[in-house]
Amino acid sequence: MIENNIIVKKQGNRIPYLTELLPNGIIPTNTILYKKLTGLGATFSELKASRNSIIIEPNRPVIIGKSEAPEHRNDNIFGVYHGIYTDDIIDYIEESKGKFLKILTTPESFPKVEEALKATDIEIRFDCFLLYDECHKIIKDSDYRPNIALPMDLFFECKNKALVSATPIDFTDPRFDDFQRISLVPDFDYNKELFLHITNNVLQTLKETLEKLEGNSFIFCNSTDMIYNLMKQLDLFDESAVFCSTNSVKKLRNDKDVKFKNAHEDWKPEKMKRYNWLTSRFYNAVDIKLNENPNVILLSNCYLSEFTAVDPFTDSVQIAGRFRNGISSLKHIVNINPNYRVRSKEEVLGYVSGLEMAHQTLKSFYETAPDAEKRNIWWEYIACSPFNRFLDNSRQKSYYLIDNYVDDEVVKGYYSNKEQLYSAYQQCGSFYVYMEERIYKLGDYERLKLENPKLTIREKRMQIVELLDMLGDCETQMEINYRKELEESDPFIVEAYNTLGKPTIEHLRYRETKIREAMIIKCYHEKSTGTEAIQLIRNSFKENTWYSDSFIKKELQRIFKLLGIKYPGTITSYTIGDFFKYENKPTKKKRGKMLYEFKF
């Protein structure tokens, strides 16, 4: 790939637009344009260019924003996304006689554009300039958006084409080998200050951070569930707006507990609240123009969701660049997951290459198998091949899925320890990074362990006792609130801890009957109640249950001995009649009683 640099100089306090920097003011064909700076007007220049343009944008909010921008009022823009059909595009084309076509489309809706152009006898390969905006998203989103690379085969057939991003990722697709890469290199300091808060408790750190901030805040977090839980725990529903996907909007608005109405799929300034939460569809390309400089916070909880990990080289740069009139502060609140492996790009590529070689070997055995039975056997091995994850819908090798996997693994490695993440921020060259640690008694890891649905009751109680022991004497409001949460989740084990302490509970091996018994005896010895015998009997015997006479006698004798009570008269199985209504019900092997209603 040919590399070319264009030096960007400020004109007074103003950064020039691409129309002023590029030859003839337009993006040349077969180019990957590396802007480095957001807001230089790549789509602006193409929308103003004297040619038919098809611009592929990452998602609908970007298209809506650019279509409604005042500076494009006369640019004949037509947006294509879910809900816009081929016939609508055909109508637009027919009404555009004498004007240049300016079609903005999502990757998934691109086939509708292709079909409409074909229907109106416009040859996309020669009559249009095809621009893929925010091209790093082809790699970033390939794992969960299978059609984001859908336009690429046709893209390479077009005579006039280019890709653009402020944060491109290197493509391994060999069809890019003949492209040129134009990098815009600023000759001025464009770095922003970023405060990196390493913590073991994202919730508490966010709470303390928000309490110190004035004005409006924009909080970027790629998990609607996490956003909802944070708003709930911080009691911010009334002061919050959430900007997310269509499905997430429906999920938030239809929540059975809180019918959260301030959820939106498109960014509009009039929908803004004091706390504005945005998911990853708003990380790129969306222009947020405000008459203020807001606070910007990035949230990453690597224990709750690995998808909240932001890439310092792309996501962080893009997020900071959304605000065209500047920001007041930029913070990244993040926990660290030491279970993530640190692997270099070369190591991950080597691993993928090994998978591909094994996959090709299986295919060769399949293709040379002597009969159908043996081919079926080899096909079963092929169906289980790990390399299948890197095949597209046509079962062809997808360079974009491979690039996505490599990128994900490298980014996860940044979050394995604070030094790795700090180093990544330093290397990306867009920030002045200031790192601090905030460590609390209890963190996100402990909370996650407790919320594991696979835990048995005993295992959950063991976790609660460990957490109570770690909390000790609660000193902060956060610790007091967390103790209340533990009590609400299992009042019995918290009371047991308060009464008996951790060593006694462990000695009794978390057996509920034994723990209750120990609690009653302790209360008796401390003269805290006069009903200890009744409580112990209710703990040992249940209503509507059959017990043998021998068990009843022995258990009553044991209880009274524990309490040091001399029961009036001899203790027999009939003594149970002082506490329960019962009926004698012998079986073939044993005499016994059916206990009914408790008398006290």
Tab-separated table of N, CA and C in Angstrom, residues 22-99:
chain	number	residue	atom	x	y	z
A	22	LEU	N	-7.498	18.528	0.284
A	22	LEU	CA	-7.314	17.531	-0.769
A	22	LEU	C	-7.221	18.188	-2.142
A	23	PRO	N	-6.488	17.568	-3.057
A	23	PRO	CA	-6.417	18.094	-4.427
A	23	PRO	C	-7.820	18.174	-5.038
A	24	ASN	N	-8.158	19.323	-5.571
A	24	ASN	CA	-9.477	19.575	-6.165
A	24	ASN	C	-10.612	19.478	-5.137
A	25	GLY	N	-10.233	19.346	-3.848
A	25	GLY	CA	-11.254	19.345	-2.792
A	25	GLY	C	-12.059	18.064	-2.700
A	26	ILE	N	-11.609	17.001	-3.397
A	26	ILE	CA	-12.370	15.749	-3.359
A	26	ILE	C	-11.448	14.578	-3.009
A	27	ILE	N	-12.047	13.509	-2.493
A	27	ILE	CA	-11.289	12.317	-2.113
A	27	ILE	C	-10.948	11.526	-3.376
A	28	PRO	N	-9.685	11.227	-3.619
A	28	PRO	CA	-9.332	10.455	-4.823
A	28	PRO	C	-9.734	8.990	-4.695
A	29	THR	N	-9.867	8.329	-5.821
A	29	THR	CA	-10.292	6.930	-5.828
A	29	THR	C	-9.181	6.011	-5.309
A	30	ASN	N	-9.610	4.798	-4.926
A	30	ASN	CA	-8.692	3.769	-4.406
A	30	ASN	C	-7.837	4.296	-3.251
A	31	THR	N	-8.540	4.952	-2.316
A	31	THR	CA	-7.847	5.601	-1.201
A	31	THR	C	-8.466	5.171	0.126
A	32	ILE	N	-7.586	4.960	1.116
A	32	ILE	CA	-8.024	4.894	2.509
A	32	ILE	C	-7.549	6.183	3.151
A	33	LEU	N	-8.483	7.031	3.519
A	33	LEU	CA	-8.156	8.341	4.069
A	33	LEU	C	-8.110	8.265	5.589
A	34	TYR	N	-6.944	8.500	6.150
A	34	TYR	CA	-6.725	8.462	7.596
A	34	TYR	C	-6.729	9.909	8.096
A	35	LYS	N	-7.848	10.332	8.694
A	35	LYS	CA	-8.011	11.738	9.072
A	35	LYS	C	-7.239	12.121	10.335
A	36	LYS	N	-7.116	11.174	11.272
A	36	LYS	CA	-6.530	11.412	12.598
A	36	LYS	C	-7.413	12.314	13.457
A	37	LEU	N	-7.955	13.365	12.882
A	37	LEU	CA	-8.834	14.276	13.606
A	37	LEU	C	-10.275	14.031	13.181
A	38	THR	N	-11.194	14.001	14.149
A	38	THR	CA	-12.611	13.911	13.815
A	38	THR	C	-13.110	15.306	13.433
A	39	GLY	N	-14.200	15.337	12.667
A	39	GLY	CA	-14.831	16.610	12.342
A	39	GLY	C	-14.169	17.397	11.226
A	40	LEU	N	-13.365	16.726	10.386
A	40	LEU	CA	-12.722	17.436	9.278
A	40	LEU	C	-13.610	17.518	8.036
A	41	GLY	N	-14.758	16.865	8.086
A	41	GLY	CA	-15.703	17.015	6.985
A	41	GLY	C	-15.489	16.079	5.823
A	42	ALA	N	-15.261	14.795	6.090
A	42	ALA	CA	-15.087	13.832	4.994
A	42	ALA	C	-16.403	13.640	4.243
A	43	THR	N	-17.467	13.368	4.978
A	43	THR	CA	-18.774	13.220	4.309
A	43	THR	C	-19.229	14.567	3.769
A	44	PHE	N	-18.910	15.647	4.469
A	44	PHE	CA	-19.265	16.991	3.997
A	44	PHE	C	-18.687	17.229	2.605
A	45	SER	N	-17.397	16.888	2.430
A	45	SER	CA	-16.748	17.124	1.141
A	45	SER	C	-17.383	16.289	0.040
A	46	GLU	N	-17.772	15.046	0.385
A	46	GLU	CA	-18.375	14.193	-0.636
A	46	GLU	C	-19.795	14.636	-0.975
A	47	LEU	N	-20.524	15.115	0.025
A	47	LEU	CA	-21.880	15.604	-0.237
A	47	LEU	C	-21.857	16.885	-1.074
A	48	LYS	N	-20.742	17.620	-1.027
A	48	LYS	CA	-20.615	18.849	-1.815
A	48	LYS	C	-19.956	18.594	-3.179
A	49	ALA	N	-19.391	17.390	-3.365
A	49	ALA	CA	-18.655	17.091	-4.603
A	49	ALA	C	-19.599	17.014	-5.803
A	50	SER	N	-19.078	17.421	-6.944
A	50	SER	CA	-19.883	17.427	-8.174
A	50	SER	C	-19.851	16.052	-8.827
A	51	ARG	N	-20.471	15.082	-8.191
A	51	ARG	CA	-20.572	13.725	-8.723
A	51	ARG	C	-21.636	12.977	-7.928
A	52	ASN	N	-22.157	11.893	-8.512
A	52	ASN	CA	-23.100	11.042	-7.797
A	52	ASN	C	-22.356	10.315	-6.680
A	53	SER	N	-22.906	10.356	-5.477
A	53	SER	CA	-22.214	9.770	-4.323
A	53	SER	C	-23.122	8.797	-3.582
A	54	ILE	N	-22.538	7.653	-3.257
A	54	ILE	CA	-23.189	6.711	-2.340
A	54	ILE	C	-22.266	6.576	-1.137
A	55	ILE	N	-22.745	7.005	0.008
A	55	ILE	CA	-21.926	7.017	1.218
A	55	ILE	C	-22.491	5.994	2.206
A	56	ILE	N	-21.660	5.029	2.570
A	56	ILE	CA	-22.075	3.988	3.511
A	56	ILE	C	-21.710	4.446	4.913
A	57	GLU	N	-22.724	4.629	5.753
A	57	GLU	CA	-22.538	5.074	7.131
A	57	GLU	C	-22.804	3.910	8.080
A	58	PRO	N	-22.183	3.932	9.284
A	58	PRO	CA	-22.280	2.759	10.162
A	58	PRO	C	-23.682	2.440	10.660
A	59	ASN	N	-24.542	3.463	10.846
A	59	ASN	CA	-25.890	3.176	11.350
A	59	ASN	C	-26.831	4.344	11.097
A	60	ARG	N	-28.066	4.123	11.456
A	60	ARG	CA	-29.122	5.095	11.160
A	60	ARG	C	-28.931	6.470	11.814
A	61	PRO	N	-28.549	6.567	13.127
A	61	PRO	CA	-28.423	7.898	13.731
A	61	PRO	C	-27.490	8.828	12.968
A	62	VAL	N	-26.424	8.281	12.384
A	62	VAL	CA	-25.496	9.100	11.613
A	62	VAL	C	-26.200	9.668	10.388
A	63	ILE	N	-26.963	8.826	9.718
A	63	ILE	CA	-27.666	9.255	8.502
A	63	ILE	C	-28.707	10.312	8.828
A	64	ILE	N	-29.469	10.089	9.894
A	64	ILE	CA	-30.481	11.056	10.305
A	64	ILE	C	-29.822	12.398	10.620
A	65	GLY	N	-28.716	12.337	11.379
A	65	GLY	CA	-28.036	13.562	11.776
A	65	GLY	C	-27.532	14.368	10.594
A	66	LYS	N	-26.927	13.699	9.615
A	66	LYS	CA	-26.359	14.417	8.462
A	66	LYS	C	-27.459	14.884	7.523
A	67	SER	N	-28.530	14.121	7.422
A	67	SER	CA	-29.637	14.509	6.545
A	67	SER	C	-30.331	15.772	7.041
A	68	GLU	N	-30.373	15.936	8.361
A	68	GLU	CA	-31.091	17.067	8.943
A	68	GLU	C	-30.189	18.251	9.255
A	69	ALA	N	-28.885	18.127	8.989
A	69	ALA	CA	-27.946	19.208	9.294
A	69	ALA	C	-28.227	20.417	8.397
A	70	PRO	N	-28.253	21.624	8.959
A	70	PRO	CA	-28.564	22.826	8.165
A	70	PRO	C	-27.626	23.015	6.974
A	71	GLU	N	-26.339	22.656	7.132
A	71	GLU	CA	-25.375	22.875	6.052
A	71	GLU	C	-25.628	21.987	4.832
A	72	HIS	N	-26.512	20.981	4.996
A	72	HIS	CA	-26.802	20.076	3.863
A	72	HIS	C	-28.249	20.231	3.370
A	73	ARG	N	-28.845	21.362	3.705
A	73	ARG	CA	-30.253	21.578	3.361
A	73	ARG	C	-30.480	21.502	1.845
A	74	ASN	N	-29.498	21.903	1.056
A	74	ASN	CA	-29.665	21.960	-0.402
A	74	ASN	C	-28.868	20.883	-1.134
A	75	ASP	N	-28.514	19.808	-0.443
A	75	ASP	CA	-27.613	18.818	-1.032
A	75	ASP	C	-28.305	17.566	-1.576
A	76	ASN	N	-29.601	17.572	-1.698
A	76	ASN	CA	-30.339	16.447	-2.311
A	76	ASN	C	-30.029	15.110	-1.644
A	77	ILE	N	-29.936	15.117	-0.302
A	77	ILE	CA	-29.586	13.904	0.445
A	77	ILE	C	-30.809	13.006	0.582
A	78	PHE	N	-30.545	11.689	0.473
A	78	PHE	CA	-31.599	10.696	0.719
A	78	PHE	C	-31.018	9.592	1.599
A	79	GLY	N	-31.647	9.364	2.728
A	79	GLY	CA	-31.169	8.357	3.667
A	79	GLY	C	-31.855	7.019	3.488
A	80	VAL	N	-31.072	5.947	3.538
A	80	VAL	CA	-31.615	4.589	3.349
A	80	VAL	C	-31.224	3.737	4.552
A	81	TYR	N	-32.229	3.182	5.193
A	81	TYR	CA	-32.033	2.330	6.371
A	81	TYR	C	-33.284	1.482	6.522
A	82	HIS	N	-33.401	0.769	7.614
A	82	HIS	CA	-34.572	-0.090	7.831
A	82	HIS	C	-35.852	0.751	7.792
A	83	GLY	N	-36.809	0.313	6.975
A	83	GLY	CA	-38.059	1.063	6.831
A	83	GLY	C	-38.121	1.866	5.548
A	84	ILE	N	-36.973	2.047	4.869
A	84	ILE	CA	-36.930	2.678	3.541
A	84	ILE	C	-36.785	1.557	2.512
A	85	TYR	N	-37.609	1.605	1.471
A	85	TYR	CA	-37.664	0.482	0.526
A	85	TYR	C	-37.119	0.872	-0.850
A	86	THR	N	-36.903	-0.145	-1.678
A	86	THR	CA	-36.346	0.079	-3.018
A	86	THR	C	-37.187	1.058	-3.817
A	87	ASP	N	-38.506	0.936	-3.745
A	87	ASP	CA	-39.388	1.856	-4.479
A	87	ASP	C	-39.195	3.296	-4.027
A	88	ASP	N	-38.925	3.500	-2.736
A	88	ASP	CA	-38.670	4.862	-2.237
A	88	ASP	C	-37.408	5.431	-2.865
A	89	ILE	N	-36.384	4.585	-3.016
A	89	ILE	CA	-35.126	5.045	-3.611
A	89	ILE	C	-35.324	5.351	-5.093
A	90	ILE	N	-36.091	4.501	-5.767
A	90	ILE	CA	-36.381	4.738	-7.191
A	90	ILE	C	-37.093	6.074	-7.371
A	91	ASP	N	-38.071	6.349	-6.511
A	91	ASP	CA	-38.789	7.633	-6.594
A	91	ASP	C	-37.828	8.801	-6.409
A	92	TYR	N	-36.916	8.670	-5.447
A	92	TYR	CA	-35.925	9.732	-5.201
A	92	TYR	C	-35.047	9.943	-6.438
A	93	ILE	N	-34.581	8.853	-7.049
A	93	ILE	CA	-33.706	8.954	-8.228
A	93	ILE	C	-34.440	9.654	-9.371
A	94	GLU	N	-35.684	9.269	-9.604
A	94	GLU	CA	-36.460	9.854	-10.708
A	94	GLU	C	-36.766	11.323	-10.476
A	95	GLU	N	-36.874	11.718	-9.192
A	95	GLU	CA	-37.148	13.122	-8.866
A	95	GLU	C	-35.875	13.960	-8.850
A	96	SER	N	-34.725	13.318	-9.043
A	96	SER	CA	-33.439	14.017	-8.942
A	96	SER	C	-32.838	14.339	-10.303
A	97	LYS	N	-33.644	14.341	-11.338
A	97	LYS	CA	-33.124	14.651	-12.675
A	97	LYS	C	-32.454	16.023	-12.671
A	98	GLY	N	-31.212	16.057	-13.150
A	98	GLY	CA	-30.467	17.310	-13.182
A	98	GLY	C	-29.702	17.591	-11.904
A	99	LYS	N	-29.830	16.726	-10.895
A	99	LYS	CA	-29.102	16.897	-9.639
A	99	LYS	C	-28.196	15.692	-9.411
